[in-house]
Amino acid sequence: MKIITLVRSLTLGGVEKQMAALAKMLAGEGHQVELISYRPGDFYNDTLRETGVRHINFRPSSERALLTELESYFREARPDVVIAFHVGPATKACIIKKRWPFFKLIVSERNFNTSAHIWDYYRFILFRHADLVVPNSHAQGRFIYSHAPWLRPKLKTIVNWVELERFSPREVPHENGGKLEIVTTARVDKRKNLHGWIKAVARVASKRRDFHISWYGLCGQNSYSKKCLKMIESCGIQELFSILPATKDVPAVLGGADAFALVSFYEGTPNSLAEALSCGLPAIASDVSDNALYVRNGENGYLCKASDTDSIASALESLLESRSEFAQMGARSREIAIMHFSAEQFLKSWTEAIETARSI
């Protein structure tokens, strides 16, 4: 079967990582797979080359030119199935299918809507042209079910996957002496709520300083990252909080950590949280999307409200007070990860989705 996968770019990020992995898995099953992007980025090219997935990067002069180029390419390539991840690629694929409906289209929602806006309804109306709509969280599935009832027959939730063999608990037990190392592996941007995390850390640091925060996700300097660095300095927590470049060796980073934190304003199924749980780490997570399925208060971590600094600080304090229970909490994290994030389950679900789309 010929499958085209469509994503904005191959820069560092959860959406891009999941798409690259899906393309690789489908190619491993014997399908002819191409991945098309239209913004700069080749972070996951090595992953694609391993199974011969061709990466094509369009660099159009405008959105109209991009649509024309994509449609021309689809007409020439004649794919059996197109899989588009995220809003931009999904809407573009729907517009193309409306004009040239000779392929099956699966669009995938990768974030969680906290409210409905006019552009959400515009997107969902365009999704009428898709054969299947795949949210990567149950929360987003419920949102679409409620706000776009015409899409209900097309909905199929498929959560993200984690390479459980690579992301696994370290063999050396956690040390209970010294500072706790709490890490985040996520790009530095506003929706990840780094400002809120810095404020909460500063608040806890006024009472205790037996921990250190490392955030891996800096991809060059921008106005937001500069503000974050200045905030750390103004709060006087430079020795407690480090913002570091993005890394490809995430298992090594997680293997050197005692716990994980991600207090985003919104998420789909966050790859970084899933990977941390797979590595057997207790976690702090904001209570958004499906996070409450994966982080259970007192069992393997603590939930908080992303918009409430006191709530985030309280979760951090609870985590620090639980350090003697980290071994049990980490074991529970691993159990939850195995239950939800296996590659076998992910590939099986996507294979079923492709077959369902083809049969419609």
mmCIF file of C-alpha atoms in Angstrom:
data_model
loop_
_atom_site.group_PDB
_atom_site.id
_atom_site.type_symbol
_atom_site.label_atom_id
_atom_site.label_comp_id
_atom_site.label_asym_id
_atom_site.label_seq_id
_atom_site.Cartn_x
_atom_site.Cartn_y
_atom_site.Cartn_z
ATOM 1 C CA MET A 1 0.000 0.000 0.000
ATOM 2 C CA LYS A 2 1.245 3.516 -0.780
ATOM 3 C CA ILE A 3 0.956 5.839 2.203
ATOM 4 C CA ILE A 4 1.831 9.530 2.402
ATOM 5 C CA THR A 5 2.270 11.027 5.855
ATOM 6 C CA LEU A 6 1.989 14.811 6.158
ATOM 7 C CA VAL A 7 3.376 16.965 8.977
ATOM 8 C CA ARG A 8 4.493 20.592 9.242
ATOM 9 C CA SER A 9 8.171 19.912 9.888
ATOM 10 C CA LEU A 10 10.642 17.432 11.340
ATOM 11 C CA THR A 11 11.957 19.706 14.067
ATOM 12 C CA LEU A 12 12.222 18.463 17.649
ATOM 13 C CA GLY A 13 8.728 17.895 19.026
ATOM 14 C CA GLY A 14 6.185 15.322 20.084
ATOM 15 C CA VAL A 15 4.011 15.564 16.973
ATOM 16 C CA GLU A 16 7.014 15.184 14.706
ATOM 17 C CA LYS A 17 8.421 12.301 16.729
ATOM 18 C CA GLN A 18 5.167 10.353 16.620
ATOM 19 C CA MET A 19 4.729 10.904 12.878
ATOM 20 C CA ALA A 20 8.300 9.827 12.137
ATOM 21 C CA ALA A 21 7.797 6.722 14.276
ATOM 22 C CA LEU A 22 4.495 5.863 12.593
ATOM 23 C CA ALA A 23 6.037 6.255 9.127
ATOM 24 C CA LYS A 24 8.908 3.998 10.168
ATOM 25 C CA MET A 25 6.581 1.344 11.615
ATOM 26 C CA LEU A 26 4.347 1.280 8.544
ATOM 27 C CA ALA A 27 7.373 0.965 6.277
ATOM 28 C CA GLY A 28 8.557 -1.907 8.458
ATOM 29 C CA GLU A 29 5.240 -3.622 7.730
ATOM 30 C CA GLY A 30 6.024 -3.519 4.015
ATOM 31 C CA HIS A 31 4.126 -0.393 2.973
ATOM 32 C CA GLN A 32 5.605 2.207 0.638
ATOM 33 C CA VAL A 33 5.752 5.280 2.861
ATOM 34 C CA GLU A 34 6.711 8.875 2.165
ATOM 35 C CA LEU A 35 6.793 11.695 4.717
ATOM 36 C CA ILE A 36 6.082 15.201 3.453
ATOM 37 C CA SER A 37 6.822 18.358 5.448
ATOM 38 C CA TYR A 38 6.687 22.002 4.435
ATOM 39 C CA ARG A 39 8.708 23.858 7.049
ATOM 40 C CA PRO A 40 12.442 23.598 7.823
ATOM 41 C CA GLY A 41 13.578 20.735 10.037
ATOM 42 C CA ASP A 42 15.247 17.335 9.758
ATOM 43 C CA PHE A 43 15.649 16.275 13.412
ATOM 44 C CA TYR A 44 14.127 12.828 12.730
ATOM 45 C CA ASN A 45 15.670 12.129 9.321
ATOM 46 C CA ASP A 46 17.976 9.445 10.732
ATOM 47 C CA THR A 47 14.935 7.594 12.089
ATOM 48 C CA LEU A 48 13.300 7.625 8.655
ATOM 49 C CA ARG A 49 16.390 6.468 6.771
ATOM 50 C CA GLU A 50 16.570 3.308 8.889
ATOM 51 C CA THR A 51 13.544 1.866 7.077
ATOM 52 C CA GLY A 52 13.827 3.696 3.763
ATOM 53 C CA VAL A 53 11.099 6.259 4.311
ATOM 54 C CA ARG A 54 11.575 9.100 1.851
ATOM 55 C CA HIS A 55 11.362 12.589 3.389
ATOM 56 C CA ILE A 56 10.217 15.326 1.002
ATOM 57 C CA ASN A 57 10.394 18.929 2.221
ATOM 58 C CA PHE A 58 8.364 21.462 0.238
ATOM 59 C CA ARG A 59 9.449 25.102 0.585
ATOM 60 C CA PRO A 60 6.635 27.113 -1.063
ATOM 61 C CA SER A 61 6.497 30.886 -1.410
ATOM 62 C CA SER A 62 2.970 31.103 0.050
ATOM 63 C CA GLU A 63 0.131 29.036 1.513
ATOM 64 C CA ARG A 64 -1.642 29.037 -1.841
ATOM 65 C CA ALA A 65 1.517 27.819 -3.563
ATOM 66 C CA LEU A 66 1.873 25.087 -0.926
ATOM 67 C CA LEU A 67 -1.658 23.804 -1.554
ATOM 68 C CA THR A 68 -1.013 23.768 -5.296
ATOM 69 C CA GLU A 69 2.284 21.893 -4.879
ATOM 70 C CA LEU A 70 0.800 19.355 -2.474
ATOM 71 C CA GLU A 71 -2.220 18.693 -4.679
ATOM 72 C CA SER A 72 -0.012 18.270 -7.746
ATOM 73 C CA TYR A 73 2.191 15.863 -5.870
ATOM 74 C CA PHE A 74 -0.771 13.822 -4.571
ATOM 75 C CA ARG A 75 -2.209 13.595 -8.092
ATOM 76 C CA GLU A 76 1.120 12.368 -9.432
ATOM 77 C CA ALA A 77 1.979 10.011 -6.552
ATOM 78 C CA ARG A 78 -1.578 8.585 -6.283
ATOM 79 C CA PRO A 79 -1.393 7.398 -2.661
ATOM 80 C CA ASP A 80 -3.855 4.901 -1.276
ATOM 81 C CA VAL A 81 -3.917 6.646 2.088
ATOM 82 C CA VAL A 82 -2.812 10.050 3.390
ATOM 83 C CA ILE A 83 -2.265 10.525 7.135
ATOM 84 C CA ALA A 84 -2.025 14.163 8.287
ATOM 85 C CA PHE A 85 -0.916 15.120 11.784
ATOM 86 C CA HIS A 86 -1.945 18.407 13.439
ATOM 87 C CA VAL A 87 -4.168 21.301 12.424
ATOM 88 C CA GLY A 88 -2.306 22.818 9.465
ATOM 89 C CA PRO A 89 -1.505 19.588 7.619
ATOM 90 C CA ALA A 90 -4.977 18.165 8.388
ATOM 91 C CA THR A 91 -6.884 21.152 7.013
ATOM 92 C CA LYS A 92 -4.672 21.309 3.921
ATOM 93 C CA ALA A 93 -5.212 17.616 3.246
ATOM 94 C CA CYS A 94 -8.983 18.076 3.615
ATOM 95 C CA ILE A 95 -9.005 20.951 1.109
ATOM 96 C CA ILE A 96 -7.046 18.841 -1.365
ATOM 97 C CA LYS A 97 -9.344 15.854 -0.907
ATOM 98 C CA LYS A 98 -12.403 18.046 -1.486
ATOM 99 C CA ARG A 99 -10.935 18.966 -4.895
ATOM 100 C CA TRP A 100 -9.423 15.550 -5.726
ATOM 101 C CA PRO A 101 -11.106 12.786 -3.675
ATOM 102 C CA PHE A 102 -9.138 9.802 -4.966
ATOM 103 C CA PHE A 103 -7.367 8.795 -1.756
ATOM 104 C CA LYS A 104 -8.400 7.845 1.753
ATOM 105 C CA LEU A 105 -7.644 10.501 4.354
ATOM 106 C CA ILE A 106 -6.958 10.144 8.072
ATOM 107 C CA VAL A 107 -6.482 13.355 10.053
ATOM 108 C CA SER A 108 -5.062 13.310 13.559
ATOM 109 C CA GLU A 109 -5.716 15.824 16.342
ATOM 110 C CA ARG A 110 -2.587 16.213 18.480
ATOM 111 C CA ASN A 111 -3.677 18.690 21.175
ATOM 112 C CA PHE A 112 -6.538 19.156 23.607
ATOM 113 C CA ASN A 113 -9.100 21.940 23.140
ATOM 114 C CA THR A 114 -10.076 23.655 26.376
ATOM 115 C CA SER A 115 -12.820 25.652 24.619
ATOM 116 C CA ALA A 116 -14.402 25.938 21.184
ATOM 117 C CA HIS A 117 -13.657 28.861 18.882
ATOM 118 C CA ILE A 118 -14.934 29.697 15.431
ATOM 119 C CA TRP A 119 -11.774 28.323 13.825
ATOM 120 C CA ASP A 120 -12.314 24.993 15.609
ATOM 121 C CA TYR A 121 -15.739 24.664 13.979
ATOM 122 C CA TYR A 122 -14.196 25.620 10.636
ATOM 123 C CA ARG A 123 -11.655 22.823 11.087
ATOM 124 C CA PHE A 124 -14.282 20.295 12.104
ATOM 125 C CA ILE A 125 -16.437 21.216 9.104
ATOM 126 C CA LEU A 126 -13.431 20.617 6.848
ATOM 127 C CA PHE A 127 -12.943 17.252 8.554
ATOM 128 C CA ARG A 128 -16.145 16.104 6.811
ATOM 129 C CA HIS A 129 -13.843 15.346 3.892
ATOM 130 C CA ALA A 130 -11.671 13.010 6.003
ATOM 131 C CA ASP A 131 -12.492 9.319 6.210
ATOM 132 C CA LEU A 132 -11.301 9.019 9.801
ATOM 133 C CA VAL A 133 -10.493 11.505 12.607
ATOM 134 C CA VAL A 134 -7.929 10.291 15.144
ATOM 135 C CA PRO A 135 -7.415 12.273 18.372
ATOM 136 C CA ASN A 136 -4.362 11.243 20.401
ATOM 137 C CA SER A 137 -6.188 11.727 23.685
ATOM 138 C CA HIS A 138 -9.533 10.552 25.014
ATOM 139 C CA ALA A 139 -10.221 14.092 26.223
ATOM 140 C CA GLN A 140 -9.957 15.501 22.697
ATOM 141 C CA GLY A 141 -12.103 12.648 21.426
ATOM 142 C CA ARG A 142 -14.816 13.647 23.891
ATOM 143 C CA PHE A 143 -14.442 17.300 22.873
ATOM 144 C CA ILE A 144 -14.957 16.510 19.184
ATOM 145 C CA TYR A 145 -17.827 14.137 20.019
ATOM 146 C CA SER A 146 -19.562 16.968 21.878
ATOM 147 C CA HIS A 147 -18.806 19.897 19.546
ATOM 148 C CA ALA A 148 -18.863 18.191 16.140
ATOM 149 C CA PRO A 149 -21.528 15.455 16.273
ATOM 150 C CA TRP A 150 -21.286 14.976 12.492
ATOM 151 C CA LEU A 151 -17.803 13.500 13.063
ATOM 152 C CA ARG A 152 -18.872 10.925 15.667
ATOM 153 C CA PRO A 153 -18.910 7.947 13.224
ATOM 154 C CA LYS A 154 -15.379 8.835 12.119
ATOM 155 C CA LEU A 155 -13.740 9.114 15.558
ATOM 156 C CA LYS A 156 -11.033 6.714 16.736
ATOM 157 C CA THR A 157 -8.684 7.632 19.608
ATOM 158 C CA ILE A 158 -5.086 6.395 19.377
ATOM 159 C CA VAL A 159 -2.713 7.528 22.114
ATOM 160 C CA ASN A 160 1.026 7.939 21.588
ATOM 161 C CA TRP A 161 3.570 5.183 21.879
ATOM 162 C CA VAL A 162 6.907 4.853 23.681
ATOM 163 C CA GLU A 163 9.831 2.593 22.862
ATOM 164 C CA LEU A 164 9.549 0.756 26.175
ATOM 165 C CA GLU A 165 12.795 -1.198 25.727
ATOM 166 C CA ARG A 166 14.791 2.004 25.227
ATOM 167 C CA PHE A 167 12.889 4.033 27.801
ATOM 168 C CA SER A 168 13.156 1.742 30.801
ATOM 169 C CA PRO A 169 13.978 2.144 34.503
ATOM 170 C CA ARG A 170 17.635 2.389 35.397
ATOM 171 C CA GLU A 171 19.113 -0.601 37.144
ATOM 172 C CA VAL A 172 20.807 1.402 39.894
ATOM 173 C CA PRO A 173 18.299 2.298 42.663
ATOM 174 C CA HIS A 174 17.482 5.931 43.298
ATOM 175 C CA GLU A 175 19.739 7.631 45.796
ATOM 176 C CA ASN A 176 17.934 9.352 48.652
ATOM 177 C CA GLY A 177 20.855 11.543 49.686
ATOM 178 C CA GLY A 178 21.761 14.901 48.174
ATOM 179 C CA LYS A 179 19.649 17.066 45.895
ATOM 180 C CA LEU A 180 16.813 15.556 43.916
ATOM 181 C CA GLU A 181 17.183 16.002 40.167
ATOM 182 C CA ILE A 182 13.843 16.880 38.532
ATOM 183 C CA VAL A 183 13.861 17.091 34.742
ATOM 184 C CA THR A 184 11.626 18.193 31.899
ATOM 185 C CA THR A 185 12.257 17.169 28.292
ATOM 186 C CA ALA A 186 10.090 19.445 26.153
ATOM 187 C CA ARG A 187 10.552 22.363 23.823
ATOM 188 C CA VAL A 188 10.691 25.792 25.413
ATOM 189 C CA ASP A 189 7.464 27.543 24.459
ATOM 190 C CA LYS A 190 4.547 29.302 26.111
ATOM 191 C CA ARG A 191 2.108 26.421 26.115
ATOM 192 C CA LYS A 192 4.536 24.342 28.180
ATOM 193 C CA ASN A 193 4.148 26.970 30.950
ATOM 194 C CA LEU A 194 7.823 27.375 31.788
ATOM 195 C CA HIS A 195 7.051 30.749 33.378
ATOM 196 C CA GLY A 196 4.619 29.129 35.798
ATOM 197 C CA TRP A 197 7.096 26.385 36.639
ATOM 198 C CA ILE A 198 9.855 28.919 37.360
ATOM 199 C CA LYS A 199 7.559 30.916 39.657
ATOM 200 C CA ALA A 200 6.545 27.780 41.561
ATOM 201 C CA VAL A 201 10.146 26.624 41.919
ATOM 202 C CA ALA A 202 11.136 30.054 43.253
ATOM 203 C CA ARG A 203 8.323 29.878 45.807
ATOM 204 C CA VAL A 204 9.430 26.455 47.063
ATOM 205 C CA ALA A 205 13.095 27.521 46.990
ATOM 206 C CA SER A 206 12.315 30.165 49.621
ATOM 207 C CA LYS A 207 11.666 27.282 52.041
ATOM 208 C CA ARG A 208 14.036 24.536 50.889
ATOM 209 C CA ARG A 209 16.780 24.073 48.314
ATOM 210 C CA ASP A 210 17.350 20.319 48.330
ATOM 211 C CA PHE A 211 16.505 19.874 44.656
ATOM 212 C CA HIS A 212 17.617 20.912 41.178
ATOM 213 C CA ILE A 213 15.543 21.497 38.025
ATOM 214 C CA SER A 214 16.857 20.761 34.515
ATOM 215 C CA TRP A 215 14.753 21.662 31.470
ATOM 216 C CA TYR A 216 16.034 20.152 28.215
ATOM 217 C CA GLY A 217 14.419 21.770 25.200
ATOM 218 C CA LEU A 218 16.207 24.942 24.167
ATOM 219 C CA CYS A 219 16.388 25.211 20.360
ATOM 220 C CA GLY A 220 18.090 28.560 19.871
ATOM 221 C CA GLN A 221 17.266 31.819 21.622
ATOM 222 C CA ASN A 222 13.893 33.504 21.209
ATOM 223 C CA SER A 223 12.020 36.166 23.159
ATOM 224 C CA TYR A 224 10.246 33.617 25.368
ATOM 225 C CA SER A 225 13.384 31.687 26.306
ATOM 226 C CA LYS A 226 15.211 34.957 27.038
ATOM 227 C CA LYS A 227 12.398 36.017 29.377
ATOM 228 C CA CYS A 228 12.603 32.657 31.137
ATOM 229 C CA LEU A 229 16.347 32.987 31.676
ATOM 230 C CA LYS A 230 15.902 36.520 33.029
ATOM 231 C CA MET A 231 13.133 35.311 35.336
ATOM 232 C CA ILE A 232 15.376 32.604 36.783
ATOM 233 C CA GLU A 233 18.042 35.219 37.452
ATOM 234 C CA SER A 234 15.635 37.731 38.985
ATOM 235 C CA CYS A 235 14.221 35.015 41.274
ATOM 236 C CA GLY A 236 17.741 34.159 42.455
ATOM 237 C CA ILE A 237 17.472 30.455 41.606
ATOM 238 C CA GLN A 238 20.259 30.158 39.009
ATOM 239 C CA GLU A 239 21.924 27.355 40.960
ATOM 240 C CA LEU A 240 18.617 25.469 41.186
ATOM 241 C CA PHE A 241 17.194 25.845 37.679
ATOM 242 C CA SER A 242 18.977 25.106 34.370
ATOM 243 C CA ILE A 243 17.537 25.546 30.866
ATOM 244 C CA LEU A 244 19.555 23.333 28.549
ATOM 245 C CA PRO A 245 19.655 22.538 24.810
ATOM 246 C CA ALA A 246 17.350 19.887 23.412
ATOM 247 C CA THR A 247 18.906 16.443 23.418
ATOM 248 C CA LYS A 248 18.495 13.376 21.242
ATOM 249 C CA ASP A 249 19.597 11.134 24.115
ATOM 250 C CA VAL A 250 16.476 11.519 26.219
ATOM 251 C CA PRO A 251 16.820 8.057 27.870
ATOM 252 C CA ALA A 252 20.195 9.106 29.297
ATOM 253 C CA VAL A 253 18.715 12.333 30.668
ATOM 254 C CA LEU A 254 15.777 10.515 32.245
ATOM 255 C CA GLY A 255 18.109 7.813 33.545
ATOM 256 C CA GLY A 256 20.013 10.445 35.514
ATOM 257 C CA ALA A 257 16.876 11.959 37.017
ATOM 258 C CA ASP A 258 14.925 11.266 40.184
ATOM 259 C CA ALA A 259 11.616 12.715 38.983
ATOM 260 C CA PHE A 260 9.917 14.481 36.090
ATOM 261 C CA ALA A 261 7.711 17.562 35.722
ATOM 262 C CA LEU A 262 5.476 18.944 32.963
ATOM 263 C CA VAL A 263 2.965 21.655 33.875
ATOM 264 C CA SER A 264 1.679 22.576 30.392
ATOM 265 C CA PHE A 265 -1.454 24.624 29.803
ATOM 266 C CA TYR A 266 -2.665 22.002 27.314
ATOM 267 C CA GLU A 267 -1.457 18.765 25.740
ATOM 268 C CA GLY A 268 -2.630 15.844 23.677
ATOM 269 C CA THR A 269 -0.793 12.805 24.992
ATOM 270 C CA PRO A 270 2.582 14.312 25.946
ATOM 271 C CA ASN A 271 5.498 12.216 24.693
ATOM 272 C CA SER A 272 7.838 13.544 27.339
ATOM 273 C CA LEU A 273 5.537 12.477 30.187
ATOM 274 C CA ALA A 274 4.957 9.050 28.628
ATOM 275 C CA GLU A 275 8.717 8.532 28.255
ATOM 276 C CA ALA A 276 9.394 9.607 31.845
ATOM 277 C CA LEU A 277 6.782 7.202 33.207
ATOM 278 C CA SER A 278 8.270 4.439 31.059
ATOM 279 C CA CYS A 279 11.616 5.139 32.722
ATOM 280 C CA GLY A 280 10.014 4.598 36.105
ATOM 281 C CA LEU A 281 10.012 8.194 37.318
ATOM 282 C CA PRO A 282 7.524 9.829 39.676
ATOM 283 C CA ALA A 283 5.993 12.845 37.950
ATOM 284 C CA ILE A 284 4.342 16.204 38.431
ATOM 285 C CA ALA A 285 1.843 17.004 35.671
ATOM 286 C CA SER A 286 -0.841 19.597 35.063
ATOM 287 C CA ASP A 287 -4.359 18.198 35.220
ATOM 288 C CA VAL A 288 -5.144 18.672 31.530
ATOM 289 C CA SER A 289 -6.276 16.323 28.773
ATOM 290 C CA ASP A 290 -5.638 12.674 29.771
ATOM 291 C CA ASN A 291 -2.850 13.377 32.275
ATOM 292 C CA ALA A 292 -4.988 12.150 35.175
ATOM 293 C CA LEU A 293 -5.027 8.694 33.534
ATOM 294 C CA TYR A 294 -1.262 8.537 33.731
ATOM 295 C CA VAL A 295 -0.370 10.471 36.904
ATOM 296 C CA ARG A 296 -2.318 9.466 40.006
ATOM 297 C CA ASN A 297 -1.969 11.623 43.127
ATOM 298 C CA GLY A 298 0.132 9.857 45.731
ATOM 299 C CA GLU A 299 0.551 6.722 43.596
ATOM 300 C CA ASN A 300 3.150 7.782 41.050
ATOM 301 C CA GLY A 301 3.177 11.566 41.293
ATOM 302 C CA TYR A 302 1.045 14.656 41.726
ATOM 303 C CA LEU A 303 -1.342 16.661 39.558
ATOM 304 C CA CYS A 304 -1.624 20.449 39.631
ATOM 305 C CA LYS A 305 -3.445 23.336 37.983
ATOM 306 C CA ALA A 306 -1.293 24.907 35.281
ATOM 307 C CA SER A 307 -2.676 28.406 35.839
ATOM 308 C CA ASP A 308 -2.212 28.315 39.634
ATOM 309 C CA THR A 309 1.321 28.904 40.964
ATOM 310 C CA ASP A 310 0.268 27.776 44.452
ATOM 311 C CA SER A 311 -1.028 24.493 43.035
ATOM 312 C CA ILE A 312 2.207 23.840 41.125
ATOM 313 C CA ALA A 313 4.311 24.721 44.174
ATOM 314 C CA SER A 314 2.188 22.426 46.353
ATOM 315 C CA ALA A 315 2.712 19.541 43.917
ATOM 316 C CA LEU A 316 6.470 20.144 43.987
ATOM 317 C CA GLU A 317 6.504 20.217 47.793
ATOM 318 C CA SER A 318 4.490 16.978 47.927
ATOM 319 C CA LEU A 319 6.939 15.347 45.543
ATOM 320 C CA LEU A 320 9.930 16.439 47.618
ATOM 321 C CA GLU A 321 8.280 15.078 50.776
ATOM 322 C CA SER A 322 7.708 11.724 49.032
ATOM 323 C CA ARG A 323 11.345 10.996 48.178
ATOM 324 C CA SER A 324 11.466 7.932 50.452
ATOM 325 C CA GLU A 325 8.641 6.432 48.357
ATOM 326 C CA PHE A 326 10.198 7.065 44.934
ATOM 327 C CA ALA A 327 11.012 3.398 44.286
ATOM 328 C CA GLN A 328 7.375 2.340 44.721
ATOM 329 C CA MET A 329 6.077 5.374 42.835
ATOM 330 C CA GLY A 330 8.484 4.722 39.962
ATOM 331 C CA ALA A 331 7.393 1.096 39.725
ATOM 332 C CA ARG A 332 3.792 2.262 39.459
ATOM 333 C CA SER A 333 4.769 4.714 36.695
ATOM 334 C CA ARG A 334 6.307 1.862 34.720
ATOM 335 C CA GLU A 335 3.157 -0.259 35.129
ATOM 336 C CA ILE A 336 0.996 2.572 33.811
ATOM 337 C CA ALA A 337 3.328 3.111 30.844
ATOM 338 C CA ILE A 338 3.253 -0.563 29.847
ATOM 339 C CA MET A 339 -0.540 -0.515 30.060
ATOM 340 C CA HIS A 340 -0.960 2.484 27.737
ATOM 341 C CA PHE A 341 2.083 3.156 25.532
ATOM 342 C CA SER A 342 3.344 -0.042 23.887
ATOM 343 C CA ALA A 343 4.500 0.025 20.251
ATOM 344 C CA GLU A 344 2.479 -3.114 19.492
ATOM 345 C CA GLN A 345 -0.746 -1.467 20.618
ATOM 346 C CA PHE A 346 0.070 1.729 18.703
ATOM 347 C CA LEU A 347 0.837 -0.052 15.412
ATOM 348 C CA LYS A 348 -2.168 -2.357 15.767
ATOM 349 C CA SER A 349 -4.474 0.623 16.318
ATOM 350 C CA TRP A 350 -3.094 2.518 13.326
ATOM 351 C CA THR A 351 -3.248 -0.557 11.085
ATOM 352 C CA GLU A 352 -6.907 -0.976 12.045
ATOM 353 C CA ALA A 353 -7.514 2.741 11.380
ATOM 354 C CA ILE A 354 -6.011 2.460 7.887
ATOM 355 C CA GLU A 355 -8.092 -0.614 7.082
ATOM 356 C CA THR A 356 -11.225 1.102 8.412
ATOM 357 C CA ALA A 357 -10.570 4.191 6.278
ATOM 358 C CA ARG A 358 -10.001 2.064 3.167
ATOM 359 C CA SER A 359 -13.247 0.186 3.692
ATOM 360 C CA ILE A 360 -15.357 3.342 3.926
#
